[in-house]
mmCIF file of C-alpha atoms and ligand atoms in Angstrom:
data_model
loop_
_atom_site.group_PDB
_atom_site.id
_atom_site.type_symbol
_atom_site.label_atom_id
_atom_site.label_comp_id
_atom_site.label_asym_id
_atom_site.label_seq_id
_atom_site.Cartn_x
_atom_site.Cartn_y
_atom_site.Cartn_z
ATOM 1 C CA MET A 62 -5.221 -28.741 -12.098
ATOM 2 C CA ALA A 63 -7.491 -28.887 -9.715
ATOM 3 C CA LYS A 64 -10.974 -27.043 -8.041
ATOM 4 C CA ILE A 65 -10.076 -25.149 -5.119
ATOM 5 C CA THR A 66 -12.674 -25.257 -2.243
ATOM 6 C CA LEU A 67 -12.550 -23.204 0.627
ATOM 7 C CA ASP A 68 -14.569 -24.596 3.507
ATOM 8 C CA ASN A 69 -15.881 -22.520 6.152
ATOM 9 C CA LEU A 70 -12.195 -21.353 6.371
ATOM 10 C CA ALA A 71 -11.095 -17.923 8.330
ATOM 11 C CA HIS A 72 -7.971 -16.468 9.802
ATOM 12 C CA SER A 73 -6.582 -15.063 12.564
ATOM 13 C CA TYR A 74 -2.518 -14.422 13.320
ATOM 14 C CA LEU A 75 -3.446 -13.895 17.375
ATOM 15 C CA PRO A 76 -3.344 -17.287 19.050
ATOM 16 C CA ASN A 77 -7.210 -16.413 20.799
ATOM 17 C CA PRO A 78 -8.973 -14.377 18.656
ATOM 18 C CA LYS A 79 -12.078 -13.520 20.162
ATOM 19 C CA SER A 80 -13.982 -10.652 17.842
ATOM 20 C CA GLU A 81 -13.959 -10.546 14.112
ATOM 21 C CA ASP A 82 -12.263 -8.165 14.115
ATOM 22 C CA ASP A 83 -9.105 -10.290 15.510
ATOM 23 C CA TYR A 84 -9.416 -12.341 11.994
ATOM 24 C CA ALA A 85 -7.446 -11.295 9.030
ATOM 25 C CA LEU A 86 -9.464 -13.462 6.733
ATOM 26 C CA LYS A 87 -12.846 -13.629 7.960
ATOM 27 C CA GLU A 88 -15.021 -16.934 7.450
ATOM 28 C CA LEU A 89 -15.213 -17.694 3.785
ATOM 29 C CA ASN A 90 -16.870 -20.353 1.588
ATOM 30 C CA HIS A 91 -15.990 -20.397 -1.727
ATOM 31 C CA ASP A 92 -14.991 -22.542 -5.005
ATOM 32 C CA TRP A 93 -12.411 -21.700 -7.510
ATOM 33 C CA ALA A 94 -13.281 -23.526 -10.443
ATOM 34 C CA ASP A 95 -11.054 -25.740 -12.420
ATOM 35 C CA GLY A 96 -9.220 -23.966 -15.212
ATOM 36 C CA GLU A 97 -10.010 -20.615 -14.514
ATOM 37 C CA ALA A 98 -8.532 -17.267 -14.417
ATOM 38 C CA TYR A 99 -8.872 -15.312 -11.236
ATOM 39 C CA ALA A 100 -8.085 -12.129 -9.889
ATOM 40 C CA LEU A 101 -7.858 -11.230 -6.388
ATOM 41 C CA LEU A 102 -8.175 -7.248 -6.144
ATOM 42 C CA GLY A 103 -8.097 -5.322 -2.865
ATOM 43 C CA ALA A 104 -6.477 -2.613 -1.261
ATOM 44 C CA SER A 105 -3.113 -3.234 0.748
ATOM 45 C CA GLY A 106 -3.717 -5.394 4.113
ATOM 46 C CA CYS A 107 -7.085 -6.450 3.067
ATOM 47 C CA GLY A 108 -5.982 -10.149 3.559
ATOM 48 C CA LYS A 109 -4.796 -11.096 -0.121
ATOM 49 C CA SER A 110 -1.346 -12.881 0.830
ATOM 50 C CA THR A 111 -3.301 -14.322 3.973
ATOM 51 C CA LEU A 112 -5.640 -16.435 1.452
ATOM 52 C CA LEU A 113 -3.343 -17.261 -1.194
ATOM 53 C CA ASN A 114 -0.661 -18.545 1.174
ATOM 54 C CA ILE A 115 -3.290 -20.888 2.988
ATOM 55 C CA ILE A 116 -4.245 -22.246 -0.398
ATOM 56 C CA SER A 117 -0.551 -22.763 -1.537
ATOM 57 C CA GLY A 118 0.121 -24.366 2.026
ATOM 58 C CA LEU A 119 2.590 -21.866 3.398
ATOM 59 C CA LEU A 120 -0.034 -21.010 6.352
ATOM 60 C CA HIS A 121 -2.319 -23.022 7.965
ATOM 61 C CA PRO A 122 -5.651 -21.490 8.493
ATOM 62 C CA SER A 123 -7.266 -21.423 12.172
ATOM 63 C CA GLN A 124 -10.415 -22.484 11.106
ATOM 64 C CA GLY A 125 -11.876 -24.508 8.180
ATOM 65 C CA ARG A 126 -10.613 -26.943 5.308
ATOM 66 C CA ILE A 127 -9.248 -26.721 1.840
ATOM 67 C CA LEU A 128 -10.086 -28.932 -0.709
ATOM 68 C CA PHE A 129 -8.393 -29.945 -4.221
ATOM 69 C CA ASN A 130 -10.796 -31.857 -5.917
ATOM 70 C CA ASP A 131 -12.444 -32.785 -2.961
ATOM 71 C CA ARG A 132 -9.709 -34.186 -1.457
ATOM 72 C CA ASP A 133 -8.769 -32.287 2.007
ATOM 73 C CA VAL A 134 -5.404 -30.807 1.897
ATOM 74 C CA THR A 135 -5.689 -28.215 4.805
ATOM 75 C CA MET A 136 -2.908 -29.934 6.674
ATOM 76 C CA ALA A 137 -0.684 -30.835 3.817
ATOM 77 C CA PRO A 138 2.412 -29.335 3.264
ATOM 78 C CA THR A 139 3.109 -27.159 0.048
ATOM 79 C CA THR A 140 5.166 -29.557 -1.634
ATOM 80 C CA GLN A 141 2.278 -32.310 -1.422
ATOM 81 C CA ARG A 142 -0.152 -29.958 -3.326
ATOM 82 C CA ASN A 143 1.828 -29.550 -6.368
ATOM 83 C CA ILE A 144 1.167 -25.657 -6.780
ATOM 84 C CA ALA A 145 3.489 -23.181 -8.167
ATOM 85 C CA GLN A 146 3.551 -19.469 -6.648
ATOM 86 C CA VAL A 147 5.271 -16.217 -7.494
ATOM 87 C CA PHE A 148 5.684 -13.677 -5.057
ATOM 88 C CA GLN A 149 6.077 -10.110 -5.098
ATOM 89 C CA PHE A 150 9.701 -10.036 -4.913
ATOM 90 C CA PRO A 151 12.364 -12.328 -6.776
ATOM 91 C CA VAL A 152 13.469 -15.703 -5.288
ATOM 92 C CA VAL A 153 16.481 -16.585 -7.304
ATOM 93 C CA TYR A 154 19.565 -18.806 -6.880
ATOM 94 C CA ASP A 155 22.316 -16.166 -7.248
ATOM 95 C CA THR A 156 25.119 -18.690 -8.050
ATOM 96 C CA MET A 157 23.210 -20.993 -10.850
ATOM 97 C CA THR A 158 22.720 -19.778 -14.300
ATOM 98 C CA VAL A 159 19.335 -18.694 -15.714
ATOM 99 C CA ARG A 160 19.090 -21.641 -17.178
ATOM 100 C CA ASP A 161 19.503 -23.898 -13.947
ATOM 101 C CA ASN A 162 17.164 -21.523 -12.192
ATOM 102 C CA LEU A 163 14.560 -22.113 -14.853
ATOM 103 C CA ALA A 164 14.837 -25.669 -14.984
ATOM 104 C CA PHE A 165 14.949 -26.473 -10.971
ATOM 105 C CA PRO A 166 11.363 -27.104 -10.343
ATOM 106 C CA LEU A 167 11.378 -30.027 -13.336
ATOM 107 C CA ARG A 168 14.928 -31.277 -12.324
ATOM 108 C CA ASN A 169 13.220 -31.449 -8.955
ATOM 109 C CA ARG A 170 10.509 -33.833 -10.130
ATOM 110 C CA GLY A 171 12.665 -35.583 -12.062
ATOM 111 C CA ALA A 172 11.768 -34.817 -15.935
ATOM 112 C CA ASP A 173 14.120 -35.944 -18.249
ATOM 113 C CA ALA A 174 16.816 -33.616 -20.055
ATOM 114 C CA ALA A 175 15.575 -33.181 -23.326
ATOM 115 C CA TYR A 176 12.048 -32.562 -21.940
ATOM 116 C CA VAL A 177 13.931 -30.057 -19.601
ATOM 117 C CA ARG A 178 15.682 -27.932 -22.184
ATOM 118 C CA ASP A 179 12.536 -27.976 -24.742
ATOM 119 C CA ARG A 180 10.330 -26.277 -21.433
ATOM 120 C CA VAL A 181 13.231 -23.977 -20.356
ATOM 121 C CA GLN A 182 13.643 -22.976 -24.095
ATOM 122 C CA GLN A 183 10.071 -22.122 -24.343
ATOM 123 C CA ILE A 184 9.765 -20.177 -21.261
ATOM 124 C CA ALA A 185 13.087 -18.116 -21.691
ATOM 125 C CA ALA A 186 11.204 -16.890 -25.100
ATOM 126 C CA MET A 187 7.658 -15.913 -22.683
ATOM 127 C CA ILE A 188 9.658 -13.961 -20.399
ATOM 128 C CA GLY A 189 12.596 -12.378 -23.110
ATOM 129 C CA MET A 190 15.316 -14.236 -21.685
ATOM 130 C CA GLU A 191 16.819 -16.791 -24.698
ATOM 131 C CA ALA A 192 19.927 -14.927 -24.667
ATOM 132 C CA SER A 193 20.931 -14.610 -20.886
ATOM 133 C CA LEU A 194 20.443 -18.294 -20.327
ATOM 134 C CA ASP A 195 24.026 -19.051 -19.317
ATOM 135 C CA ARG A 196 24.667 -16.539 -17.246
ATOM 136 C CA LYS A 197 24.605 -16.500 -13.500
ATOM 137 C CA ALA A 198 21.654 -14.732 -11.580
ATOM 138 C CA ARG A 199 24.189 -12.602 -9.379
ATOM 139 C CA GLY A 200 24.069 -9.120 -11.037
ATOM 140 C CA LEU A 201 20.878 -9.193 -12.590
ATOM 141 C CA THR A 202 18.445 -6.577 -11.675
ATOM 142 C CA ALA A 203 15.684 -7.010 -9.589
ATOM 143 C CA ASP A 204 13.082 -6.658 -12.590
ATOM 144 C CA VAL A 205 15.195 -9.289 -14.580
ATOM 145 C CA LYS A 206 15.519 -11.587 -11.693
ATOM 146 C CA GLN A 207 11.610 -11.094 -10.941
ATOM 147 C CA LYS A 208 11.134 -11.875 -14.736
ATOM 148 C CA ILE A 209 13.124 -15.400 -13.751
ATOM 149 C CA SER A 210 10.619 -16.137 -10.919
ATOM 150 C CA LEU A 211 7.736 -15.773 -13.110
ATOM 151 C CA GLY A 212 9.353 -18.631 -15.659
ATOM 152 C CA ARG A 213 9.909 -20.785 -12.839
ATOM 153 C CA GLY A 214 6.486 -20.328 -11.557
ATOM 154 C CA MET A 215 5.030 -20.908 -14.996
ATOM 155 C CA VAL A 216 7.719 -23.854 -15.641
ATOM 156 C CA ARG A 217 5.475 -26.998 -15.103
ATOM 157 C CA GLU A 218 2.848 -27.721 -16.708
ATOM 158 C CA ASP A 219 1.401 -30.433 -14.355
ATOM 159 C CA VAL A 220 0.895 -28.006 -11.553
ATOM 160 C CA ASN A 221 -2.823 -27.812 -9.433
ATOM 161 C CA ALA A 222 -2.769 -24.115 -9.993
ATOM 162 C CA LEU A 223 -0.723 -21.207 -10.278
ATOM 163 C CA LEU A 224 -0.586 -18.334 -7.602
ATOM 164 C CA PHE A 225 0.637 -15.047 -8.046
ATOM 165 C CA ASP A 226 0.999 -12.695 -5.207
ATOM 166 C CA GLU A 227 1.366 -8.916 -6.920
ATOM 167 C CA PRO A 228 4.271 -10.483 -9.216
ATOM 168 C CA LEU A 229 4.736 -7.275 -11.453
ATOM 169 C CA THR A 230 5.602 -4.714 -8.583
ATOM 170 C CA VAL A 231 9.331 -4.446 -9.319
ATOM 171 C CA ILE A 232 8.844 -5.004 -12.980
ATOM 172 C CA ASP A 233 9.023 -1.490 -14.797
ATOM 173 C CA PRO A 234 5.481 -0.259 -16.761
ATOM 174 C CA HIS A 235 6.115 -1.720 -20.433
ATOM 175 C CA MET A 236 7.300 -5.114 -19.184
ATOM 176 C CA LYS A 237 4.604 -5.283 -17.134
ATOM 177 C CA TRP A 238 2.208 -5.025 -19.910
ATOM 178 C CA GLU A 239 3.968 -7.539 -21.636
ATOM 179 C CA LEU A 240 4.293 -10.265 -18.815
ATOM 180 C CA ARG A 241 0.390 -9.680 -17.976
ATOM 181 C CA THR A 242 -0.138 -10.908 -22.071
ATOM 182 C CA GLN A 243 2.120 -13.358 -21.423
ATOM 183 C CA LEU A 244 0.192 -14.952 -18.706
ATOM 184 C CA LYS A 245 -3.187 -14.511 -20.211
ATOM 185 C CA SER A 246 -1.886 -16.547 -23.563
ATOM 186 C CA LEU A 247 0.135 -19.363 -21.069
ATOM 187 C CA HIS A 248 -3.873 -19.598 -19.291
ATOM 188 C CA HIS A 249 -5.479 -19.949 -22.815
ATOM 189 C CA GLU A 250 -2.677 -22.190 -23.928
ATOM 190 C CA PHE A 251 -2.880 -24.775 -21.060
ATOM 191 C CA GLY A 252 -5.784 -24.168 -18.793
ATOM 192 C CA HIS A 253 -4.037 -24.078 -15.535
ATOM 193 C CA THR A 254 -6.060 -22.650 -12.450
ATOM 194 C CA MET A 255 -4.706 -19.250 -12.054
ATOM 195 C CA ILE A 256 -4.873 -16.694 -8.816
ATOM 196 C CA TYR A 257 -3.249 -13.720 -9.663
ATOM 197 C CA VAL A 258 -3.366 -11.188 -6.709
ATOM 198 C CA THR A 259 -3.013 -7.223 -7.201
ATOM 199 C CA HIS A 260 -3.927 -4.051 -5.619
ATOM 200 C CA ASP A 261 -4.518 -2.510 -9.275
ATOM 201 C CA GLN A 262 -8.070 -2.688 -10.830
ATOM 202 C CA THR A 263 -6.584 -2.630 -14.340
ATOM 203 C CA GLU A 264 -4.627 -5.328 -14.107
ATOM 204 C CA ALA A 265 -7.126 -7.303 -12.318
ATOM 205 C CA LEU A 266 -9.568 -6.751 -15.117
ATOM 206 C CA THR A 267 -7.413 -6.960 -18.049
ATOM 207 C CA PHE A 268 -6.178 -10.379 -16.488
ATOM 208 C CA ALA A 269 -9.177 -12.310 -15.069
ATOM 209 C CA ASP A 270 -12.286 -14.004 -16.401
ATOM 210 C CA LYS A 271 -13.716 -13.570 -12.793
ATOM 211 C CA VAL A 272 -12.286 -10.898 -10.536
ATOM 212 C CA VAL A 273 -12.769 -11.739 -6.819
ATOM 213 C CA VAL A 274 -12.705 -7.959 -4.593
ATOM 214 C CA MET A 275 -11.510 -8.675 -1.019
ATOM 215 C CA PHE A 276 -12.087 -5.450 1.639
ATOM 216 C CA ASP A 277 -11.425 -5.896 5.313
ATOM 217 C CA GLY A 278 -10.748 -9.609 5.241
ATOM 218 C CA ARG A 279 -13.974 -10.214 3.383
ATOM 219 C CA VAL A 280 -14.489 -11.464 -0.144
ATOM 220 C CA VAL A 281 -17.009 -9.218 -1.257
ATOM 221 C CA GLN A 282 -17.569 -9.693 -4.352
ATOM 222 C CA MET A 283 -17.050 -12.234 -7.347
ATOM 223 C CA GLY A 284 -17.829 -11.601 -10.759
ATOM 224 C CA THR A 285 -16.901 -10.958 -14.136
ATOM 225 C CA PRO A 286 -15.928 -7.488 -14.746
ATOM 226 C CA GLN A 287 -19.017 -6.245 -16.137
ATOM 227 C CA GLU A 288 -20.931 -7.544 -13.133
ATOM 228 C CA LEU A 289 -18.657 -5.542 -10.783
ATOM 229 C CA PHE A 290 -18.970 -2.691 -12.970
ATOM 230 C CA GLU A 291 -22.856 -2.845 -13.471
ATOM 231 C CA THR A 292 -23.795 -4.494 -9.953
ATOM 232 C CA PRO A 293 -21.535 -3.783 -7.602
ATOM 233 C CA GLU A 294 -22.677 -6.093 -4.117
ATOM 234 C CA HIS A 295 -21.115 -4.200 -1.896
ATOM 235 C CA THR A 296 -20.464 0.365 -1.858
ATOM 236 C CA PHE A 297 -16.717 -0.476 -1.544
ATOM 237 C CA VAL A 298 -16.570 -2.372 -4.993
ATOM 238 C CA GLY A 299 -18.433 0.679 -6.467
ATOM 239 C CA TYR A 300 -15.816 2.743 -5.099
ATOM 240 C CA PHE A 301 -12.748 0.921 -5.513
ATOM 241 C CA ILE A 302 -13.464 -0.228 -9.287
ATOM 242 C CA GLY A 303 -14.166 2.491 -12.247
ATOM 243 C CA SER A 304 -12.299 5.660 -12.900
ATOM 244 C CA PRO A 305 -13.854 7.737 -11.189
ATOM 245 C CA GLY A 306 -15.591 4.927 -9.052
ATOM 246 C CA MET A 307 -18.962 4.882 -8.011
ATOM 247 C CA ASN A 308 -21.046 8.002 -6.896
ATOM 248 C CA VAL A 309 -22.711 7.092 -3.209
ATOM 249 C CA LEU A 310 -25.154 9.015 -1.951
ATOM 250 C CA ASP A 311 -27.276 9.257 1.068
ATOM 251 C CA ALA A 312 -31.115 8.237 0.577
ATOM 252 C CA LYS A 313 -34.191 7.484 1.915
ATOM 253 C CA VAL A 314 -35.860 4.817 -0.314
ATOM 254 C CA THR A 315 -39.812 4.220 -0.411
ATOM 255 C CA GLY A 316 -40.574 1.459 -3.068
ATOM 256 C CA ASP A 317 -39.621 2.952 -6.391
ATOM 257 C CA THR A 318 -38.441 6.684 -5.510
ATOM 258 C CA ALA A 319 -35.572 7.983 -3.711
ATOM 259 C CA VAL A 320 -35.096 11.202 -1.535
ATOM 260 C CA LEU A 321 -31.766 12.848 -1.561
ATOM 261 C CA ALA A 322 -31.131 16.028 0.446
ATOM 262 C CA GLY A 323 -34.829 16.973 0.039
ATOM 263 C CA THR A 324 -35.262 16.127 -3.804
ATOM 264 C CA GLN A 325 -37.497 13.178 -5.065
ATOM 265 C CA ILE A 326 -36.182 10.792 -8.135
ATOM 266 C CA SER A 327 -37.695 8.121 -9.562
ATOM 267 C CA LEU A 328 -35.609 4.985 -9.482
ATOM 268 C CA GLY A 329 -37.701 3.060 -11.990
ATOM 269 C CA LYS A 330 -38.096 0.084 -10.118
ATOM 270 C CA GLY A 331 -39.028 -1.008 -6.241
ATOM 271 C CA PHE A 332 -36.592 -1.721 -3.753
ATOM 272 C CA GLY A 333 -39.176 -1.866 -0.714
ATOM 273 C CA THR A 334 -38.378 -0.115 2.311
ATOM 274 C CA PRO A 335 -34.522 -0.777 3.327
ATOM 275 C CA THR A 336 -34.393 0.613 7.080
ATOM 276 C CA GLY A 337 -31.027 0.497 7.577
ATOM 277 C CA LYS A 338 -28.232 2.866 6.337
ATOM 278 C CA THR A 339 -29.459 3.842 2.855
ATOM 279 C CA GLU A 340 -27.373 4.808 0.264
ATOM 280 C CA LEU A 341 -27.952 4.849 -3.417
ATOM 281 C CA GLY A 342 -25.148 4.231 -5.957
ATOM 282 C CA VAL A 343 -24.324 5.669 -9.373
ATOM 283 C CA ARG A 344 -21.509 5.491 -11.617
ATOM 284 C CA PRO A 345 -20.218 8.698 -13.255
ATOM 285 C CA GLU A 346 -21.306 6.851 -17.096
ATOM 286 C CA PHE A 347 -24.928 6.487 -15.811
ATOM 287 C CA THR A 348 -25.209 10.195 -14.969
ATOM 288 C CA SER A 349 -25.896 13.602 -17.392
ATOM 289 C CA LEU A 350 -25.974 16.902 -16.642
ATOM 290 C CA GLN A 351 -29.022 19.150 -17.705
ATOM 291 C CA ALA A 352 -30.312 22.827 -17.603
ATOM 292 C CA GLY A 353 -33.743 22.748 -15.988
ATOM 293 C CA ASN A 354 -35.357 21.366 -13.034
ATOM 294 C CA GLU A 355 -35.346 17.929 -13.445
ATOM 295 C CA GLY A 356 -33.319 15.884 -11.350
ATOM 296 C CA LEU A 357 -30.439 16.593 -8.832
ATOM 297 C CA PRO A 358 -29.357 20.431 -8.338
ATOM 298 C CA VAL A 359 -25.886 20.729 -8.721
ATOM 299 C CA THR A 360 -23.072 22.930 -8.845
ATOM 300 C CA ILE A 361 -19.850 22.613 -11.116
ATOM 301 C CA LYS A 362 -16.587 22.589 -9.590
ATOM 302 C CA ARG A 363 -14.348 21.422 -12.069
ATOM 303 C CA VAL A 364 -14.311 19.888 -15.620
ATOM 304 C CA GLU A 365 -11.340 17.628 -16.700
ATOM 305 C CA ASP A 366 -10.685 16.588 -20.217
ATOM 306 C CA VAL A 367 -8.895 13.187 -20.091
ATOM 307 C CA GLY A 368 -9.140 12.223 -23.767
ATOM 308 C CA ARG A 369 -11.798 10.168 -24.642
ATOM 309 C CA HIS A 370 -14.310 12.243 -22.382
ATOM 310 C CA LYS A 371 -14.604 14.585 -19.993
ATOM 311 C CA ILE A 372 -14.994 14.455 -16.072
ATOM 312 C CA VAL A 373 -17.194 16.671 -14.035
ATOM 313 C CA ARG A 374 -16.712 17.443 -10.510
ATOM 314 C CA ALA A 375 -20.011 18.767 -9.024
ATOM 315 C CA ASP A 376 -21.051 19.512 -5.534
ATOM 316 C CA PHE A 377 -24.401 18.245 -4.381
ATOM 317 C CA HIS A 378 -25.034 19.653 -0.848
ATOM 318 C CA GLY A 379 -21.575 18.979 0.182
ATOM 319 C CA THR A 380 -21.109 15.613 -1.928
ATOM 320 C CA GLU A 381 -19.537 15.431 -4.804
ATOM 321 C CA ILE A 382 -20.944 13.614 -7.700
ATOM 322 C CA ASN A 383 -18.864 12.879 -10.743
ATOM 323 C CA ILE A 384 -20.170 13.090 -13.750
ATOM 324 C CA ILE A 385 -19.143 11.440 -17.316
ATOM 325 C CA ALA A 386 -19.515 13.627 -20.023
ATOM 326 C CA GLU A 387 -18.652 12.114 -23.592
ATOM 327 C CA GLU A 388 -16.160 14.187 -25.646
ATOM 328 C CA GLY A 389 -18.324 16.282 -27.730
ATOM 329 C CA VAL A 390 -20.667 17.483 -25.060
ATOM 330 C CA ASN A 391 -20.414 21.046 -24.138
ATOM 331 C CA ILE A 392 -20.522 22.152 -20.361
ATOM 332 C CA SER A 393 -22.709 25.022 -20.048
ATOM 333 C CA PRO A 394 -22.895 27.424 -17.219
ATOM 334 C CA ASP A 395 -26.803 26.680 -16.835
ATOM 335 C CA MET A 396 -26.309 23.160 -16.511
ATOM 336 C CA ASN A 397 -27.000 22.668 -12.788
ATOM 337 C CA ARG A 398 -28.633 19.468 -12.725
ATOM 338 C CA VAL A 399 -27.900 15.952 -12.967
ATOM 339 C CA VAL A 400 -29.985 13.227 -14.071
ATOM 340 C CA PHE A 401 -29.476 9.414 -13.446
ATOM 341 C CA ASP A 402 -29.958 6.697 -15.596
ATOM 342 C CA THR A 403 -32.549 4.464 -13.916
ATOM 343 C CA ALA A 404 -30.550 1.453 -15.558
ATOM 344 C CA GLY A 405 -27.492 2.341 -13.488
ATOM 345 C CA ILE A 406 -28.853 2.887 -10.222
ATOM 346 C CA ASN A 407 -28.057 0.604 -7.323
ATOM 347 C CA ILE A 408 -29.394 1.134 -3.698
ATOM 348 C CA TYR A 409 -27.328 0.302 -0.687
ATOM 349 C CA GLU A 410 -28.165 -0.873 2.934
ATOM 350 C CA ASP A 411 -25.529 -1.166 5.064
ATOM 351 C CA SER A 412 -23.147 -0.882 2.627
ATOM 352 C CA TRP A 413 -24.753 -4.173 0.915
ATOM 353 C CA ARG A 414 -26.776 -3.915 -2.282
ATOM 354 C CA VAL A 415 -30.517 -4.369 -1.922
ATOM 355 C CA ALA A 416 -31.924 -6.580 -4.918
ATOM 356 C CA PRO A 417 -34.548 -4.467 -6.836
ATOM 357 C CA LEU A 418 -38.468 -6.526 -6.233
ATOM 358 C CA VAL A 419 -39.119 -7.541 -9.785
ATOM 359 C CA ALA A 420 -42.282 -6.435 -11.066
HETATM 360 P P1 ADP B 511 -2.481 -8.290 1.314
HETATM 361 O O1 ADP B 511 -1.718 -8.966 1.079
HETATM 362 O O2 ADP B 511 -3.811 -7.840 1.128
HETATM 363 O O3 ADP B 511 -1.764 -6.696 1.689
HETATM 364 P P2 ADP B 511 -2.544 -9.344 3.957
HETATM 365 O O4 ADP B 511 -2.762 -10.854 3.923
HETATM 366 O O5 ADP B 511 -0.738 -9.531 3.634
HETATM 367 O O6 ADP B 511 -2.909 -8.159 3.339
HETATM 368 O O7 ADP B 511 -2.700 -8.895 5.373
HETATM 369 C C1 ADP B 511 -4.072 -9.329 5.630
HETATM 370 C C2 ADP B 511 -3.520 -8.452 7.334
HETATM 371 O O8 ADP B 511 -2.934 -9.795 8.421
HETATM 372 C C3 ADP B 511 -3.285 -7.212 7.883
HETATM 373 O O9 ADP B 511 -3.433 -6.401 8.695
HETATM 374 C C4 ADP B 511 -1.696 -7.425 8.311
HETATM 375 O O10 ADP B 511 -1.067 -6.664 8.889
HETATM 376 C C5 ADP B 511 -1.935 -8.634 8.956
HETATM 377 N N1 ADP B 511 -1.130 -10.190 9.088
HETATM 378 C C6 ADP B 511 -0.550 -10.195 7.968
HETATM 379 N N2 ADP B 511 0.689 -11.088 8.319
HETATM 380 C C7 ADP B 511 0.580 -11.041 9.347
HETATM 381 C C8 ADP B 511 1.716 -11.871 10.356
HETATM 382 N N3 ADP B 511 2.789 -13.171 9.931
HETATM 383 N N4 ADP B 511 1.651 -11.564 11.617
HETATM 384 C C9 ADP B 511 0.470 -11.090 11.803
HETATM 385 N N5 ADP B 511 -0.287 -10.202 11.160
HETATM 386 C C10 ADP B 511 0.077 -10.272 9.783
HETATM 387 MG MG1 MG B 512 0.005 -9.009 0.126
#
């Protein structure tokens, strides 16, 4: 297992990249700690697979270095990196049995037969395929084949890292949950460095210790689920994580007050005087509806009952504000103000979070 360091890394698929826009992966300096489980989260096209393929060696970066435990592997072929990678779609040898498919990476490395037999049995149990070990892979459905691919990815205990690129895309929803749980327990058991790519926040937040959020070729934040919730470093993290995501409103900020479409509110702490495009971010969990004249004037558009709580969609001068109200809370028509809990307010300048001033 290894610590993985990305040093000044960037990648463009173009032969002569000119501007930053030409880079699928913008300059990146980053350490992946040995033995941690990471999720790499972001929308389609943001550069997740590009980054993963650079780590595994399928792709050579146009700039920078990759180190495994401080050894430069930038130009090393995949076989020398000792990495297991599982892709979005199954890669299975049709003419081989399920057993031989699972055993392949071990036999390839010259593992002894008794070990191979036991380890294959153990992995087959994890993916629920003990009963089909001796049948040929040909004719199996895509999701069963993908389980075999996952099993093959997990079969070696001596890898530097395990990389998963949206591996559960073709798996049915119930099995998805089960396999994700298996991956997690595998991580607890063996402590591999794992990087799990997904565009699904639930998958990311339930799988990983640390979530790395990518946006437009850039890592915008790396943090625990709690950090991503409480202090999104970029407005994209605010929108992308949460259900619904963070409310983002234009604001003019001076010290510890903000003016939003003519209404002044207190921020509870100072933020200096941001001069760029300034926005206030507040998650729906930190807002409440009230009657009276405190807070921002809003019009309620819709109330959605989603079981454990209600989501209120309100309009504030043409911008939607989402409010989460606890189940028992009555939403009455005279509630025409929204109030923010200052503990949940973040201020953004040109989309990046401004650190509050410490008194
Ligand atoms: P993700 O995995 O997050 O969906 P990718 O890493 O596959 O994103 O793609 C990042 C960007 O690079 C996209 O704009 C994509 O179109 C582009 N890209 C990906 N692979 C290639 C390639 N082989 N040649 C040219 N452009 C590519
Ligand atoms: Mg991808």
